mmCIF file with all atom_site columns, C-alpha atoms in Angstrom:
data_model
loop_
_atom_site.group_PDB
_atom_site.id
_atom_site.type_symbol
_atom_site.label_atom_id
_atom_site.label_alt_id
_atom_site.label_comp_id
_atom_site.label_asym_id
_atom_site.label_entity_id
_atom_site.label_seq_id
_atom_site.pdbx_PDB_ins_code
_atom_site.Cartn_x
_atom_site.Cartn_y
_atom_site.Cartn_z
_atom_site.occupancy
_atom_site.B_iso_or_equiv
_atom_site.pdbx_formal_charge
_atom_site.auth_seq_id
_atom_site.auth_comp_id
_atom_site.auth_asym_id
_atom_site.auth_atom_id
_atom_site.pdbx_PDB_model_num
ATOM 1   C CA . MET A 1 1   ? -21.413 -11.410 -14.353 1.00 62.00 ? 721 MET A CA 1
ATOM 2   C CA . LYS A 1 2   ? -21.032 -9.497  -17.596 1.00 73.00 ? 722 LYS A CA 1
ATOM 3   C CA . LEU A 1 3   ? -17.689 -8.391  -18.932 1.00 77.00 ? 723 LEU A CA 1
ATOM 4   C CA . ARG A 1 4   ? -17.076 -4.790  -19.921 1.00 80.00 ? 724 ARG A CA 1
ATOM 5   C CA . TYR A 1 5   ? -15.289 -4.454  -23.242 1.00 86.00 ? 725 TYR A CA 1
ATOM 6   C CA . TYR A 1 6   ? -13.756 -1.152  -24.306 1.00 84.00 ? 726 TYR A CA 1
ATOM 7   C CA . THR A 1 7   ? -14.485 0.173   -27.779 1.00 87.00 ? 727 THR A CA 1
ATOM 8   C CA . ASP A 1 8   ? -11.636 0.895   -30.184 1.00 87.00 ? 728 ASP A CA 1
ATOM 9   C CA . ALA A 1 9   ? -12.037 4.637   -29.553 1.00 88.00 ? 729 ALA A CA 1
ATOM 10  C CA . GLU A 1 10  ? -11.888 4.112   -25.785 1.00 87.00 ? 730 GLU A CA 1
ATOM 11  C CA . ILE A 1 11  ? -8.812  1.923   -26.134 1.00 87.00 ? 731 ILE A CA 1
ATOM 12  C CA . GLU A 1 12  ? -7.064  4.610   -28.181 1.00 84.00 ? 732 GLU A CA 1
ATOM 13  C CA . LYS A 1 13  ? -7.987  7.198   -25.543 1.00 86.00 ? 733 LYS A CA 1
ATOM 14  C CA . LEU A 1 14  ? -6.649  4.948   -22.774 1.00 84.00 ? 734 LEU A CA 1
ATOM 15  C CA . LYS A 1 15  ? -3.436  4.188   -24.670 1.00 84.00 ? 735 LYS A CA 1
ATOM 16  C CA . CYS A 1 16  ? -2.807  7.924   -25.056 1.00 84.00 ? 736 CYS A CA 1
ATOM 17  C CA . ASN A 1 17  ? -2.383  8.128   -21.284 1.00 83.00 ? 737 ASN A CA 1
ATOM 18  C CA . MET A 1 18  ? 1.301   7.899   -20.373 1.00 83.00 ? 738 MET A CA 1
ATOM 19  C CA . PHE A 1 19  ? 0.542   5.554   -17.441 1.00 80.00 ? 739 PHE A CA 1
ATOM 20  C CA . VAL A 1 20  ? -1.166  2.871   -19.556 1.00 85.00 ? 740 VAL A CA 1
ATOM 21  C CA . VAL A 1 21  ? 1.208   0.230   -20.865 1.00 85.00 ? 741 VAL A CA 1
ATOM 22  C CA . ASP A 1 22  ? -1.427  -1.674  -22.831 1.00 87.00 ? 742 ASP A CA 1
ATOM 23  C CA . VAL A 1 23  ? -5.076  -2.666  -22.962 1.00 86.00 ? 743 VAL A CA 1
ATOM 24  C CA . LEU A 1 24  ? -5.273  -6.437  -23.195 1.00 88.00 ? 744 LEU A CA 1
ATOM 25  C CA . TYR A 1 25  ? -8.223  -8.379  -24.607 1.00 91.00 ? 745 TYR A CA 1
ATOM 26  C CA . LYS A 1 26  ? -10.156 -5.088  -24.990 1.00 87.00 ? 746 LYS A CA 1
ATOM 27  C CA . ARG A 1 27  ? -10.972 -5.220  -21.282 1.00 88.00 ? 747 ARG A CA 1
ATOM 28  C CA . ARG A 1 28  ? -7.877  -5.350  -19.094 1.00 88.00 ? 748 ARG A CA 1
ATOM 29  C CA . ILE A 1 29  ? -5.820  -2.196  -18.537 1.00 87.00 ? 749 ILE A CA 1
ATOM 30  C CA . GLU A 1 30  ? -2.137  -2.764  -17.817 1.00 88.00 ? 750 GLU A CA 1
ATOM 31  C CA . TYR A 1 31  ? -0.768  0.140   -15.741 1.00 87.00 ? 751 TYR A CA 1
ATOM 32  C CA . ASP A 1 32  ? 2.795   1.404   -15.503 1.00 82.00 ? 752 ASP A CA 1
ATOM 33  C CA . THR A 1 33  ? 4.633   0.602   -12.271 1.00 82.00 ? 753 THR A CA 1
ATOM 34  C CA . VAL A 1 34  ? 5.301   4.288   -11.667 1.00 82.00 ? 754 VAL A CA 1
ATOM 35  C CA . PHE A 1 35  ? 1.569   4.962   -11.759 1.00 84.00 ? 755 PHE A CA 1
ATOM 36  C CA . LYS A 1 36  ? 0.844   2.200   -9.257  1.00 86.00 ? 756 LYS A CA 1
ATOM 37  C CA . LEU A 1 37  ? 3.433   3.529   -6.822  1.00 85.00 ? 757 LEU A CA 1
ATOM 38  C CA . TRP A 1 38  ? 2.219   7.089   -7.380  1.00 85.00 ? 758 TRP A CA 1
ATOM 39  C CA . CYS A 1 39  ? -1.330  5.995   -6.536  1.00 87.00 ? 759 CYS A CA 1
ATOM 40  C CA . VAL A 1 40  ? -0.108  4.333   -3.346  1.00 87.00 ? 760 VAL A CA 1
ATOM 41  C CA . MET A 1 41  ? 1.763   7.504   -2.410  1.00 84.00 ? 761 MET A CA 1
ATOM 42  C CA . MET A 1 42  ? -1.272  9.685   -3.149  1.00 84.00 ? 762 MET A CA 1
ATOM 43  C CA . ARG A 1 43  ? -3.574  7.449   -1.085  1.00 87.00 ? 763 ARG A CA 1
ATOM 44  C CA . LEU A 1 44  ? -1.187  7.492   1.887   1.00 83.00 ? 764 LEU A CA 1
ATOM 45  C CA . LYS A 1 45  ? -0.312  11.186  1.632   1.00 84.00 ? 765 LYS A CA 1
ATOM 46  C CA . PHE A 1 46  ? -3.787  12.488  0.773   1.00 83.00 ? 766 PHE A CA 1
ATOM 47  C CA . PRO A 1 47  ? -6.356  10.047  2.221   1.00 84.00 ? 767 PRO A CA 1
ATOM 48  C CA . GLU A 1 48  ? -9.154  12.557  1.599   1.00 89.00 ? 768 GLU A CA 1
ATOM 49  C CA . LEU A 1 49  ? -8.858  12.046  -2.191  1.00 87.00 ? 769 LEU A CA 1
ATOM 50  C CA . THR A 1 50  ? -11.115 9.454   -3.786  1.00 88.00 ? 770 THR A CA 1
ATOM 51  C CA . GLY A 1 51  ? -9.868  6.869   -6.252  1.00 86.00 ? 771 GLY A CA 1
ATOM 52  C CA . LYS A 1 52  ? -11.600 8.714   -9.083  1.00 88.00 ? 772 LYS A CA 1
ATOM 53  C CA . GLN A 1 53  ? -9.891  11.974  -8.142  1.00 89.00 ? 773 GLN A CA 1
ATOM 54  C CA . ILE A 1 54  ? -6.488  10.284  -8.118  1.00 89.00 ? 774 ILE A CA 1
ATOM 55  C CA . PHE A 1 55  ? -7.110  8.721   -11.542 1.00 87.00 ? 775 PHE A CA 1
ATOM 56  C CA . GLU A 1 56  ? -8.357  12.087  -12.875 1.00 88.00 ? 776 GLU A CA 1
ATOM 57  C CA . ARG A 1 57  ? -5.180  13.784  -11.673 1.00 87.00 ? 777 ARG A CA 1
ATOM 58  C CA . ALA A 1 58  ? -3.234  11.194  -13.664 1.00 85.00 ? 778 ALA A CA 1
ATOM 59  C CA . GLY A 1 59  ? -5.115  12.167  -16.822 1.00 86.00 ? 779 GLY A CA 1
ATOM 60  C CA . PHE A 1 60  ? -7.619  9.307   -17.083 1.00 87.00 ? 780 PHE A CA 1
ATOM 61  C CA . ASP A 1 61  ? -11.056 9.909   -18.565 1.00 84.00 ? 781 ASP A CA 1
ATOM 62  C CA . ILE A 1 62  ? -13.213 8.655   -15.710 1.00 88.00 ? 782 ILE A CA 1
ATOM 63  C CA . LYS A 1 63  ? -16.317 8.386   -17.936 1.00 89.00 ? 783 LYS A CA 1
ATOM 64  C CA . ILE A 1 64  ? -14.704 5.445   -19.738 1.00 87.00 ? 784 ILE A CA 1
ATOM 65  C CA . LEU A 1 65  ? -13.940 3.480   -16.569 1.00 86.00 ? 785 LEU A CA 1
ATOM 66  C CA . HIS A 1 66  ? -16.300 1.568   -14.318 1.00 87.00 ? 786 HIS A CA 1
ATOM 67  C CA . ASP A 1 67  ? -17.272 3.541   -11.199 1.00 84.00 ? 787 ASP A CA 1
ATOM 68  C CA . TYR A 1 68  ? -15.448 1.195   -8.823  1.00 88.00 ? 788 TYR A CA 1
ATOM 69  C CA . LEU A 1 69  ? -12.351 0.506   -10.926 1.00 88.00 ? 789 LEU A CA 1
ATOM 70  C CA . PRO A 1 70  ? -10.117 3.278   -9.500  1.00 90.00 ? 790 PRO A CA 1
ATOM 71  C CA . TYR A 1 71  ? -11.172 2.470   -5.950  1.00 92.00 ? 791 TYR A CA 1
ATOM 72  C CA . ARG A 1 72  ? -10.525 -1.262  -6.347  1.00 92.00 ? 792 ARG A CA 1
ATOM 73  C CA . ARG A 1 73  ? -7.187  -0.873  -8.123  1.00 91.00 ? 793 ARG A CA 1
ATOM 74  C CA . ILE A 1 74  ? -5.787  1.625   -5.637  1.00 92.00 ? 794 ILE A CA 1
ATOM 75  C CA . GLY A 1 75  ? -7.061  -0.452  -2.722  1.00 90.00 ? 795 GLY A CA 1
ATOM 76  C CA . GLU A 1 76  ? -5.380  -3.546  -4.140  1.00 91.00 ? 796 GLU A CA 1
ATOM 77  C CA . TRP A 1 77  ? -2.080  -1.705  -4.703  1.00 88.00 ? 797 TRP A CA 1
ATOM 78  C CA . VAL A 1 78  ? -2.082  -0.187  -1.209  1.00 88.00 ? 798 VAL A CA 1
ATOM 79  C CA . ASN A 1 79  ? -2.800  -3.585  0.371   1.00 90.00 ? 799 ASN A CA 1
ATOM 80  C CA . ASN A 1 80  ? 0.030   -5.204  -1.597  1.00 87.00 ? 800 ASN A CA 1
ATOM 81  C CA . TYR A 1 81  ? 2.372   -2.346  -0.692  1.00 85.00 ? 801 TYR A CA 1
ATOM 82  C CA . ASN A 1 82  ? 1.524   -2.701  3.008   1.00 84.00 ? 802 ASN A CA 1
ATOM 83  C CA . LYS A 1 83  ? 1.887   -6.478  2.899   1.00 85.00 ? 803 LYS A CA 1
ATOM 84  C CA . PHE A 1 84  ? 4.920   -6.935  0.634   1.00 79.00 ? 804 PHE A CA 1
ATOM 85  C CA . GLY A 1 85  ? 6.591   -3.525  0.403   1.00 75.00 ? 805 GLY A CA 1
ATOM 86  C CA . LEU A 1 86  ? 8.196   -1.833  -2.552  1.00 75.00 ? 806 LEU A CA 1
ATOM 87  C CA . ASN A 1 87  ? 9.673   -5.045  -3.992  1.00 76.00 ? 807 ASN A CA 1
ATOM 88  C CA . TYR A 1 88  ? 6.175   -6.257  -4.917  1.00 78.00 ? 808 TYR A CA 1
ATOM 89  C CA . PHE A 1 89  ? 6.054   -3.585  -7.604  1.00 76.00 ? 809 PHE A CA 1
ATOM 90  C CA . LEU A 1 90  ? 9.650   -3.984  -8.742  1.00 76.00 ? 810 LEU A CA 1
ATOM 91  C CA . PRO A 1 91  ? 10.047  -7.771  -9.110  1.00 65.00 ? 811 PRO A CA 1
ATOM 92  C CA . GLU A 1 92  ? 12.718  -7.505  -11.775 1.00 66.00 ? 812 GLU A CA 1
ATOM 93  C CA . TYR A 1 93  ? 15.148  -6.121  -9.203  1.00 61.00 ? 813 TYR A CA 1
ATOM 94  C CA . GLU A 1 94  ? 14.489  -8.459  -6.299  1.00 62.00 ? 814 GLU A CA 1
ATOM 95  C CA . PRO A 1 95  ? 11.951  -11.115 -5.388  1.00 61.00 ? 815 PRO A CA 1
ATOM 96  C CA . TYR A 1 96  ? 9.270   -9.927  -2.994  1.00 61.00 ? 816 TYR A CA 1
ATOM 97  C CA . HIS A 1 97  ? 8.089   -11.495 0.227   1.00 60.00 ? 817 HIS A CA 1
ATOM 98  C CA . SER A 1 98  ? 5.830   -10.614 3.120   1.00 67.00 ? 818 SER A CA 1
ATOM 99  C CA . LEU A 1 99  ? 7.109   -7.848  5.309   1.00 65.00 ? 819 LEU A CA 1
ATOM 100 C CA . GLU A 1 100 ? 8.066   -8.943  8.748   1.00 66.00 ? 820 GLU A CA 1
ATOM 101 C CA . LYS A 1 101 ? 6.404   -6.674  11.222  1.00 63.00 ? 821 LYS A CA 1
ATOM 102 C CA . GLN A 1 102 ? 8.465   -6.592  14.352  1.00 59.00 ? 822 GLN A CA 1
ATOM 103 C CA . ILE A 1 103 ? 6.399   -6.308  17.454  1.00 56.00 ? 823 ILE A CA 1
ATOM 104 C CA . ALA A 1 104 ? 8.246   -4.852  20.370  1.00 56.00 ? 824 ALA A CA 1
ATOM 105 C CA . GLU A 1 105 ? 7.785   -7.387  23.095  1.00 59.00 ? 825 GLU A CA 1
ATOM 106 C CA . VAL A 1 106 ? 8.002   -6.099  26.600  1.00 56.00 ? 826 VAL A CA 1
ATOM 107 C CA . LYS A 1 107 ? 9.423   -8.868  28.657  1.00 61.00 ? 827 LYS A CA 1
ATOM 108 C CA . THR A 1 108 ? 9.159   -8.341  32.353  1.00 64.00 ? 828 THR A CA 1
ATOM 109 C CA . ASP A 1 109 ? 11.768  -10.180 34.286  1.00 66.00 ? 829 ASP A CA 1
ATOM 110 C CA . THR A 1 110 ? 10.106  -10.559 37.685  1.00 75.00 ? 830 THR A CA 1
ATOM 111 C CA . PHE A 1 111 ? 13.354  -11.624 39.319  1.00 65.00 ? 831 PHE A CA 1
ATOM 112 C CA . LYS A 1 112 ? 15.121  -8.447  38.235  1.00 67.00 ? 832 LYS A CA 1
ATOM 113 C CA . LEU A 1 113 ? 12.168  -6.304  39.333  1.00 69.00 ? 833 LEU A CA 1
ATOM 114 C CA . LYS A 1 114 ? 12.140  -7.899  42.790  1.00 73.00 ? 834 LYS A CA 1
ATOM 115 C CA . LEU A 1 115 ? 15.904  -7.564  43.037  1.00 67.00 ? 835 LEU A CA 1
ATOM 116 C CA . LEU A 1 116 ? 15.682  -3.895  42.058  1.00 65.00 ? 836 LEU A CA 1
ATOM 117 C CA . LYS A 1 117 ? 13.045  -3.326  44.728  1.00 71.00 ? 837 LYS A CA 1
ATOM 118 C CA . VAL A 1 118 ? 15.232  -4.963  47.399  1.00 71.00 ? 838 VAL A CA 1
ATOM 119 C CA . VAL A 1 119 ? 18.311  -3.038  46.276  1.00 67.00 ? 839 VAL A CA 1
ATOM 120 C CA . LEU A 1 120 ? 16.465  0.287   46.342  1.00 67.00 ? 840 LEU A CA 1
ATOM 121 C CA . GLU A 1 121 ? 15.076  -0.397  49.826  1.00 71.00 ? 841 GLU A CA 1
ATOM 122 C CA . ASP A 1 122 ? 18.517  -1.358  51.091  1.00 70.00 ? 842 ASP A CA 1
ATOM 123 C CA . LEU A 1 123 ? 20.059  1.761   49.569  1.00 72.00 ? 843 LEU A CA 1
ATOM 124 C CA . LYS A 1 124 ? 17.418  3.925   51.273  1.00 71.00 ? 844 LYS A CA 1
ATOM 125 C CA . GLU A 1 125 ? 18.204  2.313   54.629  1.00 73.00 ? 845 GLU A CA 1
ATOM 126 C CA . LEU A 1 126 ? 21.935  2.742   54.098  1.00 67.00 ? 846 LEU A CA 1
ATOM 127 C CA . SER A 1 127 ? 21.517  6.408   53.176  1.00 66.00 ? 847 SER A CA 1
ATOM 128 C CA . LYS A 1 128 ? 19.469  6.981   56.396  1.00 72.00 ? 848 LYS A CA 1
ATOM 129 C CA . GLU A 1 129 ? 22.197  5.402   58.530  1.00 67.00 ? 849 GLU A CA 1
ATOM 130 C CA . ASN A 1 130 ? 24.937  7.679   57.152  1.00 57.00 ? 850 ASN A CA 1
#
């Protein structure tokens, strides 16, 4: 697999974007936390938008980036948001952990159901007698 290195002109163009913190090793873009959360919000609120369209709305020059980069980054951020929540993106405030999805368990107490059935039948018979 070949690595894609950005030219000095491309790096300057990327660094001019307010959502880029830095470009490391001439190949790795470090994004601002606000941008990551904004992308998650845009994906959830407007699922019809593509990753490229979301990055374009943020002021990125899509011609510089690999075709799949916006799609992969946003997908990764959305997955992490769904799995770990907001604290994944804000680790300096609180450590993050997996979200606990509570599944509403419907427990059927057969004894109570049978008792209810007997009570209702008895009440019907008592109401007929009166």
